[in-house]
């Protein structure tokens, strides 16, 4: 990939282009959807050489529809692994989760995918569409006026654009430049995760979780291959940790005691852990709950985690980022960017509000020091899931389709 470094004003771009900050799932997807509709786009990414890495993702039927609209679903299916069922229990054998996508629709399933595999597909399409991609460019600020937006980078270099889309993740500082009521609360829990090769004879699994209260959680998910030439299928391992323990865990806990905690919670994981012999294999993840009263401010729009970051408990972040991109493209047409962005906010409101609330409500039941909430979870979730209505609603939530607690379905 050719990097255009933002070192001189000669890099100035036509005023009519839309600047997108961040080339993660949200930024790459929106660049693609806008370029497909003939919009000139400039994509800015702080990392000089972006590499396709990241945790395994469960891509929901809604996100799969967006990939299909981009013509990327078949390749994603060939790289990933189909997940039909989610099962989670406690060490004493209580079922906490047992959800099957088929109960939502006979053809529905989740797609276990390495984030790197998804990014590989999106970035390739970015290049195929000839999108101007500026790597190693950290955008430091912006100002908007009636006619456009000026971006500021290192060394006081400025470029001018018709509009700006912020897609630079939950911990974006640029978001604070939007005149919109907002909050971003770092979540007190995070995780370590890695993708390990499935050892010979390891059972074929769907998404599998084991919980002890809300303070211990291990998740396994098949995530397929990293790229087309890779013949090794991987399993994503997720281990929840409070942020206080995540900080310096290699010295304070160490790999061997951490593996011992994992096998004590879920002995079946032992053969998989044979492939985990270096603490460097485990990556750390932190997240934040991001709330915004609206997602637009004149010529500036926030999408993806920057607009609505949440914990990964519901498996929705990348899914929502893809839907944001798709729905913004659907609002192109009449009017200038402020009108398009305002219509986007109206279009996304019910869906994003529902998932923000659901994530906030559910996460403490799975990652916290709470006692009562997980006790109730262990007693009632498994039982409630046997009731057809509850099961239907739970799986519709997981599939990414709900726009309200009682009714409402995303039309995609
Ligand atoms: C452990 C874990 C498990 C997850 N599981 C799932 C799952 O099962 N299903 C699912 O759908 N989602 C899942 N998610 C969530 C998902 O990964 C995120 O929601 C998604 O990747 C967010 O994409 P994004 O593009 O909004 O932000 P990011 O991926 O954070 O991308 C932001 C980009 O902006 C760049 N950037 C930042 N600042 C600047 C700047 N100033 N200038 C230029 N560039 C900048 C960054 O370098 C980065 O490339 C999971 C997340 C974690 C941590």
Coordinates of C-alpha atoms and ligand atoms in Angstrom, one line a residue:
X1 CA 0.0 0.0 0.0
X2 CA 1.3 3.4 -0.9
X3 CA 1.3 5.9 2.0
X4 CA 0.7 9.6 1.3
X5 CA 2.2 11.2 4.3
X6 CA 0.7 14.5 5.3
X7 CA 3.9 16.5 5.4
X8 CA 3.3 19.5 3.1
X9 CA 0.4 21.7 2.1
X10 CA 0.9 20.4 -1.5
X11 CA -1.0 17.4 -0.2
X12 CA -4.1 19.7 -0.2
X13 CA -7.1 18.0 -1.6
X14 CA -10.2 19.1 -3.5
X15 CA -12.7 20.8 -1.3
X16 CA -15.5 18.6 -2.5
X17 CA -14.1 15.4 -1.0
X18 CA -15.3 13.8 2.2
X19 CA -12.5 13.2 4.8
X20 CA -12.8 9.9 6.8
X21 CA -10.6 9.6 9.9
X22 CA -9.8 6.0 10.8
X23 CA -9.4 3.0 8.5
X24 CA -10.9 0.4 10.9
X25 CA -14.1 -1.5 10.1
X26 CA -16.3 1.7 10.2
X27 CA -13.9 4.0 8.3
X28 CA -13.0 1.4 5.6
X29 CA -16.7 0.4 5.1
X30 CA -18.0 3.9 4.9
X31 CA -15.2 4.8 2.4
X32 CA -16.3 1.9 0.2
X33 CA -20.0 2.6 0.4
X34 CA -19.5 6.3 -0.4
X35 CA -17.0 5.7 -3.2
X36 CA -19.4 3.2 -4.7
X37 CA -22.0 6.0 -4.9
X38 CA -19.5 8.3 -6.7
X39 CA -18.5 10.4 -3.6
X40 CA -14.8 11.5 -3.6
X41 CA -13.3 10.3 -0.4
X42 CA -10.0 10.8 1.5
X43 CA -9.3 8.2 4.2
X44 CA -6.8 9.1 6.9
X45 CA -5.2 6.5 9.2
X46 CA -2.8 7.2 12.0
X47 CA -1.0 3.8 11.7
X48 CA 1.8 4.1 9.1
X49 CA 1.5 0.4 8.0
X50 CA -1.9 -0.9 8.9
X51 CA -1.8 -4.7 9.5
X52 CA -4.8 -7.0 9.4
X53 CA -4.9 -7.9 13.1
X54 CA -7.6 -7.9 15.9
X55 CA -9.8 -10.1 17.9
X56 CA -12.1 -12.8 16.4
X57 CA -15.5 -11.3 15.6
X58 CA -18.9 -12.9 15.4
X59 CA -20.4 -11.2 12.4
X60 CA -24.2 -11.2 12.7
X61 CA -26.8 -11.8 9.9
X62 CA -27.2 -8.0 9.6
X63 CA -23.5 -7.3 9.1
X64 CA -23.4 -10.2 6.7
X65 CA -26.1 -8.4 4.6
X66 CA -23.9 -5.4 4.4
X67 CA -20.9 -7.5 3.3
X68 CA -23.2 -9.1 0.6
X69 CA -24.1 -5.6 -0.6
X70 CA -20.4 -4.9 -1.0
X71 CA -19.9 -8.2 -2.9
X72 CA -17.6 -9.5 -0.1
X73 CA -19.8 -12.0 1.7
X74 CA -18.7 -15.1 -0.3
X75 CA -15.1 -14.5 0.4
X76 CA -15.8 -13.8 4.1
X77 CA -17.7 -17.1 4.2
X78 CA -14.8 -19.0 2.7
X79 CA -12.4 -17.5 5.3
X80 CA -14.7 -17.7 8.4
X81 CA -16.6 -20.4 10.2
X82 CA -20.3 -20.7 10.5
X83 CA -21.6 -20.5 14.1
X84 CA -25.1 -21.9 14.5
X85 CA -25.4 -21.9 18.3
X86 CA -24.2 -20.1 21.4
X87 CA -23.8 -22.1 24.5
X88 CA -22.6 -20.9 27.9
X89 CA -22.8 -22.6 31.3
X90 CA -21.3 -22.5 34.9
X91 CA -18.9 -25.0 36.4
X92 CA -21.7 -26.6 38.3
X93 CA -23.6 -27.3 35.1
X94 CA -26.2 -24.6 35.0
X95 CA -27.0 -23.5 31.4
X96 CA -26.8 -19.7 31.1
X97 CA -27.1 -19.3 27.4
X98 CA -28.3 -21.7 24.8
X99 CA -29.3 -19.8 21.6
X100 CA -29.7 -21.1 18.1
X101 CA -29.9 -18.8 15.1
X102 CA -32.3 -21.2 13.5
X103 CA -34.9 -20.2 16.0
X104 CA -34.7 -16.7 14.5
X105 CA -34.7 -17.8 10.8
X106 CA -34.0 -21.2 9.3
X107 CA -31.1 -19.8 7.2
X108 CA -29.6 -17.5 9.8
X109 CA -26.2 -18.0 11.4
X110 CA -23.3 -16.0 12.8
X111 CA -20.0 -15.9 11.1
X112 CA -16.9 -16.4 13.2
X113 CA -14.2 -14.3 11.5
X114 CA -10.8 -13.0 12.3
X115 CA -10.9 -9.2 12.3
X116 CA -7.7 -9.4 10.2
X117 CA -9.6 -11.4 7.6
X118 CA -12.4 -8.8 7.5
X119 CA -9.9 -5.9 7.3
X120 CA -8.0 -7.7 4.5
X121 CA -11.2 -7.8 2.4
X122 CA -12.3 -4.2 3.2
X123 CA -8.8 -2.7 2.5
X124 CA -8.5 -4.6 -0.8
X125 CA -11.8 -3.1 -1.9
X126 CA -10.6 0.4 -0.7
X127 CA -7.7 0.0 -3.1
X128 CA -9.7 -1.5 -5.9
X129 CA -12.0 1.6 -5.8
X130 CA -9.0 3.9 -6.0
X131 CA -9.8 5.6 -2.7
X132 CA -7.1 8.1 -1.6
X133 CA -5.7 6.5 1.5
X134 CA -3.3 8.5 3.7
X135 CA -1.5 6.2 6.2
X136 CA 0.7 7.4 9.0
X137 CA -1.5 10.6 9.3
X138 CA -2.9 11.3 12.7
X139 CA -5.6 14.0 12.4
X140 CA -5.2 16.3 15.5
X141 CA -8.2 18.6 15.1
X142 CA -10.8 20.2 12.9
X143 CA -12.7 23.4 12.4
X144 CA -15.9 23.7 10.4
X145 CA -17.6 26.7 8.7
X146 CA -20.6 27.0 6.4
X147 CA -18.7 25.7 3.3
X148 CA -16.5 23.0 4.6
X149 CA -14.2 21.5 7.2
X150 CA -10.5 22.1 7.7
X151 CA -8.5 19.2 9.2
X152 CA -5.3 19.8 11.1
X153 CA -2.4 17.4 11.3
X154 CA 1.1 17.3 12.7
X155 CA 3.1 20.4 12.0
X156 CA 0.1 22.7 11.5
X157 CA -0.6 21.2 8.0
X158 CA -4.2 21.7 7.0
X159 CA -6.5 20.2 4.4
X160 CA -10.0 21.3 3.4
X161 CA -13.0 19.0 2.8
X162 CA -16.7 19.2 2.1
X163 CA -17.4 17.1 5.2
X164 CA -15.8 15.0 7.9
X165 CA -16.6 11.5 9.1
X166 CA -15.0 10.5 12.4
X167 CA -14.5 6.7 12.6
X168 CA -11.5 6.7 14.9
X169 CA -12.7 4.4 17.6
X170 CA -14.1 4.6 21.2
X171 CA -11.2 6.6 22.6
X172 CA -11.4 9.4 19.9
X173 CA -10.4 12.8 21.2
X174 CA -11.7 14.4 17.9
X175 CA -15.2 13.6 18.9
X176 CA -15.0 16.2 21.7
X177 CA -14.7 18.8 18.9
X178 CA -18.3 18.1 18.0
X179 CA -20.8 20.4 19.6
X180 CA -23.0 17.5 20.8
X181 CA -23.7 16.3 24.3
X182 CA -21.6 13.1 24.8
X183 CA -19.9 10.9 27.3
X184 CA -17.2 8.2 26.9
X185 CA -16.7 6.1 30.0
X186 CA -13.8 3.6 30.0
X187 CA -15.3 0.2 31.0
X188 CA -13.7 -1.1 34.2
X189 CA -13.3 -4.6 32.7
X190 CA -11.4 -5.6 29.6
X191 CA -10.0 -8.9 28.3
X192 CA -7.0 -10.7 26.9
X193 CA -7.5 -12.7 23.7
X194 CA -5.7 -14.6 21.1
X195 CA -6.4 -16.8 18.1
X196 CA -5.0 -20.4 18.5
X197 CA -4.7 -23.2 16.0
X198 CA -7.3 -25.9 16.6
X199 CA -5.2 -28.9 17.8
X200 CA -5.9 -32.3 16.1
X201 CA -8.9 -34.0 17.6
X202 CA -10.2 -30.8 19.3
X203 CA -14.0 -31.0 19.1
X204 CA -15.9 -29.0 16.5
X205 CA -17.4 -26.2 18.5
X206 CA -19.8 -23.4 18.0
X207 CA -19.5 -20.3 20.3
X208 CA -18.8 -21.7 23.8
X209 CA -18.6 -19.7 27.0
X210 CA -18.0 -20.7 30.7
X211 CA -18.8 -18.3 33.5
X212 CA -18.1 -18.2 37.2
X213 CA -20.3 -15.4 38.7
X214 CA -19.5 -12.3 36.6
X215 CA -15.8 -12.2 37.7
X216 CA -14.6 -15.1 35.5
X217 CA -15.5 -15.7 31.9
X218 CA -13.8 -17.8 29.2
X219 CA -15.1 -17.7 25.6
X220 CA -14.1 -19.9 22.6
X221 CA -15.2 -19.2 19.1
X222 CA -14.1 -20.8 15.8
X223 CA -12.9 -18.0 13.5
X224 CA -11.6 -19.7 10.4
X225 CA -8.5 -18.6 8.5
X226 CA -6.6 -15.3 8.5
X227 CA -6.3 -15.1 4.7
X228 CA -7.0 -17.3 1.6
X229 CA -3.5 -18.9 1.7
X230 CA -3.7 -19.9 5.3
X231 CA -4.7 -23.5 5.8
X232 CA -4.9 -23.4 9.6
X233 CA -8.3 -22.7 11.1
X234 CA -8.2 -20.8 14.3
X235 CA -10.2 -20.7 17.6
X236 CA -10.5 -17.3 19.3
X237 CA -9.9 -17.5 23.1
X238 CA -11.2 -14.6 25.2
X239 CA -10.5 -14.3 29.0
X240 CA -12.2 -11.5 30.9
X241 CA -10.1 -9.4 33.3
X242 CA -10.7 -6.2 35.4
X243 CA -8.7 -3.3 33.9
X244 CA -6.8 -3.1 37.2
X245 CA -5.5 -6.6 36.7
X246 CA -5.0 -6.2 32.9
X247 CA -2.4 -3.5 33.6
X248 CA 0.9 -5.3 33.8
X249 CA -0.7 -8.8 33.9
X250 CA 2.4 -10.5 32.5
X251 CA 4.4 -9.5 35.6
X252 CA 1.6 -9.5 38.1
X253 CA -0.2 -12.7 37.1
X254 CA 2.1 -14.4 34.6
X255 CA 1.1 -16.8 31.8
X256 CA 1.3 -20.1 33.6
X257 CA -1.0 -19.0 36.5
X258 CA -3.4 -17.4 34.0
X259 CA -3.6 -20.7 32.0
X260 CA -4.2 -22.5 35.3
X261 CA -7.2 -20.2 36.1
X262 CA -8.6 -21.0 32.6
X263 CA -8.3 -24.7 33.0
X264 CA -9.7 -24.6 36.5
X265 CA -12.8 -22.9 35.1
X266 CA -13.1 -25.0 31.9
X267 CA -10.9 -28.1 31.9
X268 CA -11.8 -28.9 28.2
X269 CA -9.7 -25.9 27.1
X270 CA -6.4 -27.7 28.1
X271 CA -5.5 -29.1 24.7
X272 CA -6.0 -25.7 23.1
X273 CA -3.8 -24.0 25.6
X274 CA -0.9 -26.2 24.6
X275 CA -0.6 -23.7 21.7
X276 CA -0.3 -20.8 24.1
X277 CA 3.3 -20.8 25.3
X278 CA 4.3 -17.1 25.1
X279 CA 2.6 -14.3 27.0
X280 CA 3.1 -12.1 23.9
X281 CA 0.5 -14.2 22.1
X282 CA -2.2 -12.7 24.3
X283 CA -3.4 -9.2 23.3
X284 CA -5.2 -6.8 25.6
X285 CA -8.5 -5.3 24.9
X286 CA -10.1 -2.3 26.6
X287 CA -13.4 -0.7 25.7
X288 CA -15.5 2.3 26.5
X289 CA -19.2 3.0 26.7
X290 CA -19.8 5.9 24.3
X291 CA -23.0 7.9 24.3
X292 CA -23.9 10.8 22.1
X293 CA -27.1 12.7 22.0
X294 CA -26.9 12.8 18.2
X295 CA -24.2 11.7 15.8
X296 CA -24.0 14.7 13.6
X297 CA -22.9 18.3 14.1
X298 CA -23.2 20.3 10.9
X299 CA -20.7 18.9 8.4
X300 CA -19.2 16.4 10.9
X301 CA -20.5 12.9 11.6
X302 CA -19.4 10.2 14.1
X303 CA -19.8 6.5 13.2
X304 CA -18.6 3.1 14.5
X305 CA -17.1 2.8 18.0
X306 CA -16.4 6.6 17.9
X307 CA -20.1 7.2 17.9
X308 CA -21.4 4.3 20.0
X309 CA -18.6 2.2 21.5
X310 CA -19.8 -0.6 23.7
X311 CA -18.4 -3.7 25.4
X312 CA -18.1 -6.7 23.1
X313 CA -20.6 -8.7 25.2
X314 CA -23.3 -8.6 22.6
X315 CA -21.0 -9.1 19.7
X316 CA -22.2 -6.0 17.9
X317 CA -19.4 -3.4 17.4
X318 CA -18.1 -4.4 14.0
X319 CA -21.6 -5.3 13.0
X320 CA -22.9 -1.9 13.9
X321 CA -20.0 -0.2 12.1
X322 CA -20.9 -2.0 8.9
X323 CA -24.6 -1.1 9.3
X324 CA -23.6 2.6 9.9
X325 CA -21.7 2.7 6.6
X326 CA -24.6 1.1 4.7
X327 CA -27.2 3.3 6.2
X328 CA -25.3 6.5 5.5
X329 CA -25.0 5.6 1.9
X330 CA -28.7 5.0 1.8
X331 CA -29.3 8.7 2.9
X332 CA -27.2 10.2 0.1
X333 CA -29.2 12.1 -2.5
X334 CA -30.9 15.4 -1.9
X335 CA -29.3 18.2 0.0
X336 CA -25.8 19.1 1.3
X337 CA -23.9 17.1 3.9
X338 CA -25.5 18.7 7.0
X339 CA -28.9 17.4 5.7
X340 CA -27.6 14.0 4.8
X341 CA -26.0 13.7 8.3
X342 CA -29.1 14.8 10.0
X343 CA -31.2 12.2 8.1
X344 CA -28.6 9.6 9.0
X345 CA -29.1 10.4 12.8
X346 CA -32.8 10.0 12.4
X347 CA -32.5 6.8 10.5
X348 CA -30.0 5.2 13.1
X349 CA -31.6 6.5 16.3
X350 CA -33.9 3.6 17.4
X351 CA -31.4 0.8 16.5
X352 CA -28.4 2.4 18.1
X353 CA -30.3 3.4 21.2
X354 CA -31.6 -0.1 21.7
X355 CA -28.2 -1.7 21.4
X356 CA -26.5 0.9 23.6
X357 CA -29.1 0.2 26.4
X358 CA -29.0 -3.6 25.9
X359 CA -25.2 -3.6 26.2
X360 CA -25.2 -1.4 29.3
X361 CA -27.8 -3.6 30.9
X362 CA -26.2 -6.9 30.1
X363 CA -22.5 -6.3 30.5
X364 CA -22.5 -6.1 34.4
X365 CA -24.1 -9.6 34.4
X366 CA -21.0 -10.9 32.6
X367 CA -18.1 -8.7 33.5
X368 CA -18.2 -7.2 37.0
X369 CA -17.7 -7.9 40.7
X370 CA -21.5 -7.9 41.2
X371 CA -23.0 -10.8 43.1
X372 CA -26.8 -10.4 42.7
X373 CA -26.9 -9.8 38.9
X374 CA -25.0 -13.0 37.9
X375 CA -26.9 -15.0 40.6
X376 CA -30.1 -14.0 38.9
X377 CA -28.6 -14.6 35.5
X378 CA -27.6 -18.2 36.5
X379 CA -31.1 -18.9 37.8
X380 CA -33.3 -17.3 35.2
X381 CA -31.4 -17.0 31.8
X382 CA -31.3 -20.7 31.0
X383 CA -34.9 -21.1 32.1
X384 CA -36.2 -18.0 30.3
X385 CA -34.4 -19.1 27.1
X386 CA -36.6 -22.2 27.0
X387 CA -39.7 -19.9 26.5
X388 CA -40.2 -19.5 22.8
X389 CA -40.9 -15.7 23.0
X390 CA -37.8 -14.9 25.1
X391 CA -35.6 -17.1 22.9
X392 CA -36.9 -15.4 19.8
X393 CA -36.3 -11.9 21.3
X394 CA -32.8 -12.9 22.5
X395 CA -31.7 -14.3 19.2
X396 CA -33.2 -11.3 17.3
X397 CA -31.2 -9.1 19.5
X398 CA -28.0 -11.1 18.9
X399 CA -28.7 -11.1 15.1
X400 CA -28.6 -7.3 15.2
X401 CA -32.2 -6.7 14.1
X402 CA -34.0 -5.1 17.0
X403 CA -34.9 -1.4 17.2
X404 CA -36.9 -1.5 20.4
X405 CA -37.5 -3.5 23.6
X406 CA -41.0 -4.6 22.6
X407 CA -41.1 -4.3 18.8
X408 CA -39.3 -2.8 15.9
X409 CA -37.1 -4.5 13.4
X410 CA -34.2 -3.0 11.3
X411 CA -35.1 -3.0 7.6
X412 CA -31.9 -3.9 5.9
Ligands
LIG1 C1 -12.1 -8.5 22.5 C2 -13.1 -7.9 21.5 C3 -14.1 -8.8 20.9 C4 -15.0 -8.2 20.0 N1 -16.0 -9.1 19.4 C5 -16.8 -8.6 18.5 C6 -17.8 -9.4 17.9 O1 -17.9 -10.6 18.2 N2 -18.6 -8.9 16.9 C7 -18.6 -7.6 16.6 O2 -19.4 -7.1 15.7 N3 -17.7 -6.7 17.2 C8 -16.8 -7.2 18.2 N4 -15.9 -6.4 18.8 C9 -16.0 -4.9 18.5 C10 -15.3 -4.5 17.2 O3 -14.0 -5.0 17.2 C11 -15.3 -3.0 17.2 O4 -16.6 -2.5 17.5 C12 -14.9 -2.5 15.8 O5 -13.7 -3.0 15.4 C13 -14.9 -1.0 15.8 O6 -14.4 -0.5 14.6 P1 -14.2 1.0 14.3 O7 -13.7 1.1 12.9 O8 -15.3 1.8 14.8 O9 -13.0 1.5 15.3 P2 -11.4 0.9 15.4 O10 -11.4 -0.5 15.0 O11 -11.0 1.3 16.8 O12 -10.7 1.8 14.3 C14 -10.3 3.1 14.5 C15 -9.2 3.5 13.6 O13 -8.9 4.9 13.7 C16 -7.5 5.1 13.7 N5 -7.3 6.4 14.4 C17 -7.4 6.7 15.7 N6 -7.2 8.0 15.9 C18 -6.8 8.5 14.7 C19 -6.5 9.9 14.3 N7 -6.4 10.9 15.2 N8 -6.2 10.1 13.0 C20 -6.2 9.1 12.1 N9 -6.5 7.8 12.4 C21 -6.9 7.5 13.7 C22 -7.0 3.9 14.5 O14 -5.6 3.7 14.2 C23 -7.9 2.8 14.0 O15 -7.3 2.1 12.8 C24 -15.0 -6.9 19.7 C25 -14.0 -6.0 20.3 C26 -13.1 -6.6 21.2 C27 -12.1 -5.6 21.8

